[in-house]
Coordinates of N, CA and C in Angstrom, one line a residue:
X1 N 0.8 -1.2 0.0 CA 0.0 0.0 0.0 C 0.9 1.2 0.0
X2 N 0.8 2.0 -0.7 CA 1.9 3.5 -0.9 C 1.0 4.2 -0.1
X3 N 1.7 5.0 0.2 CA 1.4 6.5 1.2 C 1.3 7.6 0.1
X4 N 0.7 8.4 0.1 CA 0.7 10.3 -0.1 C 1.2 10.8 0.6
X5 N 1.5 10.5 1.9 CA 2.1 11.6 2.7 C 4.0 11.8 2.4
X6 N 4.5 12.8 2.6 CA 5.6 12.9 2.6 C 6.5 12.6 3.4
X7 N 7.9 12.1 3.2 CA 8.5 11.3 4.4 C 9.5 12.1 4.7
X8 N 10.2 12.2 5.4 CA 11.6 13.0 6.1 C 12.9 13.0 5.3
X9 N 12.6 11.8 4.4 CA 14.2 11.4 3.7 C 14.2 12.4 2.0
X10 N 13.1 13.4 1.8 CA 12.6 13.9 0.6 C 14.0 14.8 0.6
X11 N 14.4 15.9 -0.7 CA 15.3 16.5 -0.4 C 15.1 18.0 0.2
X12 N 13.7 17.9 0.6 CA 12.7 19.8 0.4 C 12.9 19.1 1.8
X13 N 12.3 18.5 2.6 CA 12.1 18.8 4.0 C 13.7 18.1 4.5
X14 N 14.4 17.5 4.0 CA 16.1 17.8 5.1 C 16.2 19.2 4.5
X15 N 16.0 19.8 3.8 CA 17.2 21.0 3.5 C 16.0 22.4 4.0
X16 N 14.7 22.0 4.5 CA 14.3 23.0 5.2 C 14.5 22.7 6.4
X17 N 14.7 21.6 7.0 CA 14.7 21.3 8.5 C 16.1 21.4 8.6
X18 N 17.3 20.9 7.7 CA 18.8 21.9 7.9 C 18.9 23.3 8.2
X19 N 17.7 24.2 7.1 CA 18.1 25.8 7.5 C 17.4 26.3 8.3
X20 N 16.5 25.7 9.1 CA 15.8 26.0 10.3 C 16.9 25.6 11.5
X21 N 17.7 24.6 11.3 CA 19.0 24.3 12.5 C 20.1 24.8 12.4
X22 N 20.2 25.4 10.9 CA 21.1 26.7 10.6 C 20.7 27.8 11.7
X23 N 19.2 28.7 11.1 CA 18.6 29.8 11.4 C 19.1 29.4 13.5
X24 N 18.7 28.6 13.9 CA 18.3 28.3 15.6 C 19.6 28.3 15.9
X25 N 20.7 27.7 15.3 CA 22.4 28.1 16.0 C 22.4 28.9 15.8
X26 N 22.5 30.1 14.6 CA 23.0 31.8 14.3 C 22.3 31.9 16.1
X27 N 20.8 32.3 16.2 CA 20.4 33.2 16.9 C 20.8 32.3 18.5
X28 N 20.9 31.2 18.7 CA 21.7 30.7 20.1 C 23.1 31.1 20.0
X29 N 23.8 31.6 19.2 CA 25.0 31.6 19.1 C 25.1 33.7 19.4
X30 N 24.2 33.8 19.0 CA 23.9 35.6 18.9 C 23.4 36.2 20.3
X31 N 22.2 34.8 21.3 CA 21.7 34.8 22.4 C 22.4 34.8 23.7
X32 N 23.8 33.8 23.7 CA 24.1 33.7 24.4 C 25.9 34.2 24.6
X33 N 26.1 35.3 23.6 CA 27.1 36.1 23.3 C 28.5 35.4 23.1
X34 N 28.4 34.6 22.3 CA 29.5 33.0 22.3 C 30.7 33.8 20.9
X35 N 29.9 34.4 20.1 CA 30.7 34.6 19.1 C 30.2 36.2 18.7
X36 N 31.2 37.0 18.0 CA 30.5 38.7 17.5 C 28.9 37.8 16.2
X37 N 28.6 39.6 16.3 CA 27.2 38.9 15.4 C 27.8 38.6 13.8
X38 N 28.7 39.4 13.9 CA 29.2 39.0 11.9 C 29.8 37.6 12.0
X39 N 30.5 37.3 12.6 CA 30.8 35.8 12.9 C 29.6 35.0 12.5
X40 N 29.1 34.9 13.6 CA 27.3 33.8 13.6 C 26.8 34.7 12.5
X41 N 26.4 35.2 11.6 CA 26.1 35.2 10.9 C 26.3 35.0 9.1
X42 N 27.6 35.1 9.7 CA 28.9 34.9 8.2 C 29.0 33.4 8.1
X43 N 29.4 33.0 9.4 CA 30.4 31.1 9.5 C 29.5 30.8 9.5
X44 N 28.4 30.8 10.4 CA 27.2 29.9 10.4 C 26.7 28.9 9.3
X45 N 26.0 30.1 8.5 CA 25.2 29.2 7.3 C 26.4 28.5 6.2
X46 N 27.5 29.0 6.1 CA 28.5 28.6 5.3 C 29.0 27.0 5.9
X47 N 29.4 26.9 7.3 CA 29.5 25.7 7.8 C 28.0 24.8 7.9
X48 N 27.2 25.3 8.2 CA 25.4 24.4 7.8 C 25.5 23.9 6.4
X49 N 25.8 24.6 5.6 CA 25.6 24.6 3.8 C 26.8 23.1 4.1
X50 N 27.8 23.5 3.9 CA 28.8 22.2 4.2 C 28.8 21.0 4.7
X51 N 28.0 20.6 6.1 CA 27.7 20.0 6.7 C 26.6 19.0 6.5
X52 N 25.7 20.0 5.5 CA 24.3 19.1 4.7 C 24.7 19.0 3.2
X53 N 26.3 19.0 2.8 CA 26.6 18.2 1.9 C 26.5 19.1 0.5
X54 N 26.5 20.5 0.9 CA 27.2 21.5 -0.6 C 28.1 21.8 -0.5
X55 N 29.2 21.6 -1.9 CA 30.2 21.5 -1.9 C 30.4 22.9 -2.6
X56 N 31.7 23.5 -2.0 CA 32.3 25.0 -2.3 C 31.8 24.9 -4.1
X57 N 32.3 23.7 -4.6 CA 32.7 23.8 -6.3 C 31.4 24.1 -7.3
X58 N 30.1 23.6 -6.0 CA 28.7 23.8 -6.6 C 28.3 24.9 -6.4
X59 N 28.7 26.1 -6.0 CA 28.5 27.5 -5.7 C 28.3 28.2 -7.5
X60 N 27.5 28.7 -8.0 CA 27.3 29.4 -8.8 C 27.6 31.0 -8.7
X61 N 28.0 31.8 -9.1 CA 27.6 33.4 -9.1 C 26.3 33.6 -10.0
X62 N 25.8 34.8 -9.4 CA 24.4 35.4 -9.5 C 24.3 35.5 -11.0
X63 N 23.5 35.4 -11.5 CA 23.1 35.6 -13.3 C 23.2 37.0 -13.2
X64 N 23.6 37.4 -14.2 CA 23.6 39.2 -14.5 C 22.3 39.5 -14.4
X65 N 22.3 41.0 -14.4 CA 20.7 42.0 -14.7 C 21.1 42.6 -16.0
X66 N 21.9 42.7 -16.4 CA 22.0 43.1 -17.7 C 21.4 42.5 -19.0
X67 N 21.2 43.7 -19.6 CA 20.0 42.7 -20.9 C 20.8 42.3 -22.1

C-alpha cells in the first residue's frame, strides 16, 4: 500500500529542516554572546551549507541583470 504523505528522507524537508537548525544556531550563538554577530552570521550558514553536503565547487555566481 503506498502513502501520499511525505517522508523525512525527501530532499525539500532535510534541506528545510537543515536551514531552520542553521537559522536556531545563528540566533543561540547571537543569544548567548559565544561569538560577535558577523561571525554567527557569516560562519554559520556557510558551515550548515557544508555539513548538509554542498560542496564550495557547486557554488554558482548570480546571473547578471544586464539585458
Amino acid at each position: 500500500m503506498q502513502s501520499n504523505s511525505r517522508s523525512l528522507d525527501e530532499p525539500s524537508t532535510l534541506l528545510a529542516l537543515g536551514g531552520l537548525g542553521i537559522i536556531a544556531v545563528t540566533v543561540g550563538l547571537l543569544m548567548w554572546n559565544k561569538v560577535p554577530p558577523m561571525v554567527a552570521m557569516v560562519v554559520t550558514p556557510i558551515l550548515g551549507a557544508l555539513l548538509m553536503g554542498f560542496a564550495v565547487a557547486s557554488a554558482r555566481p548570480a546571473a547578471s541583470i544586464s539585458g
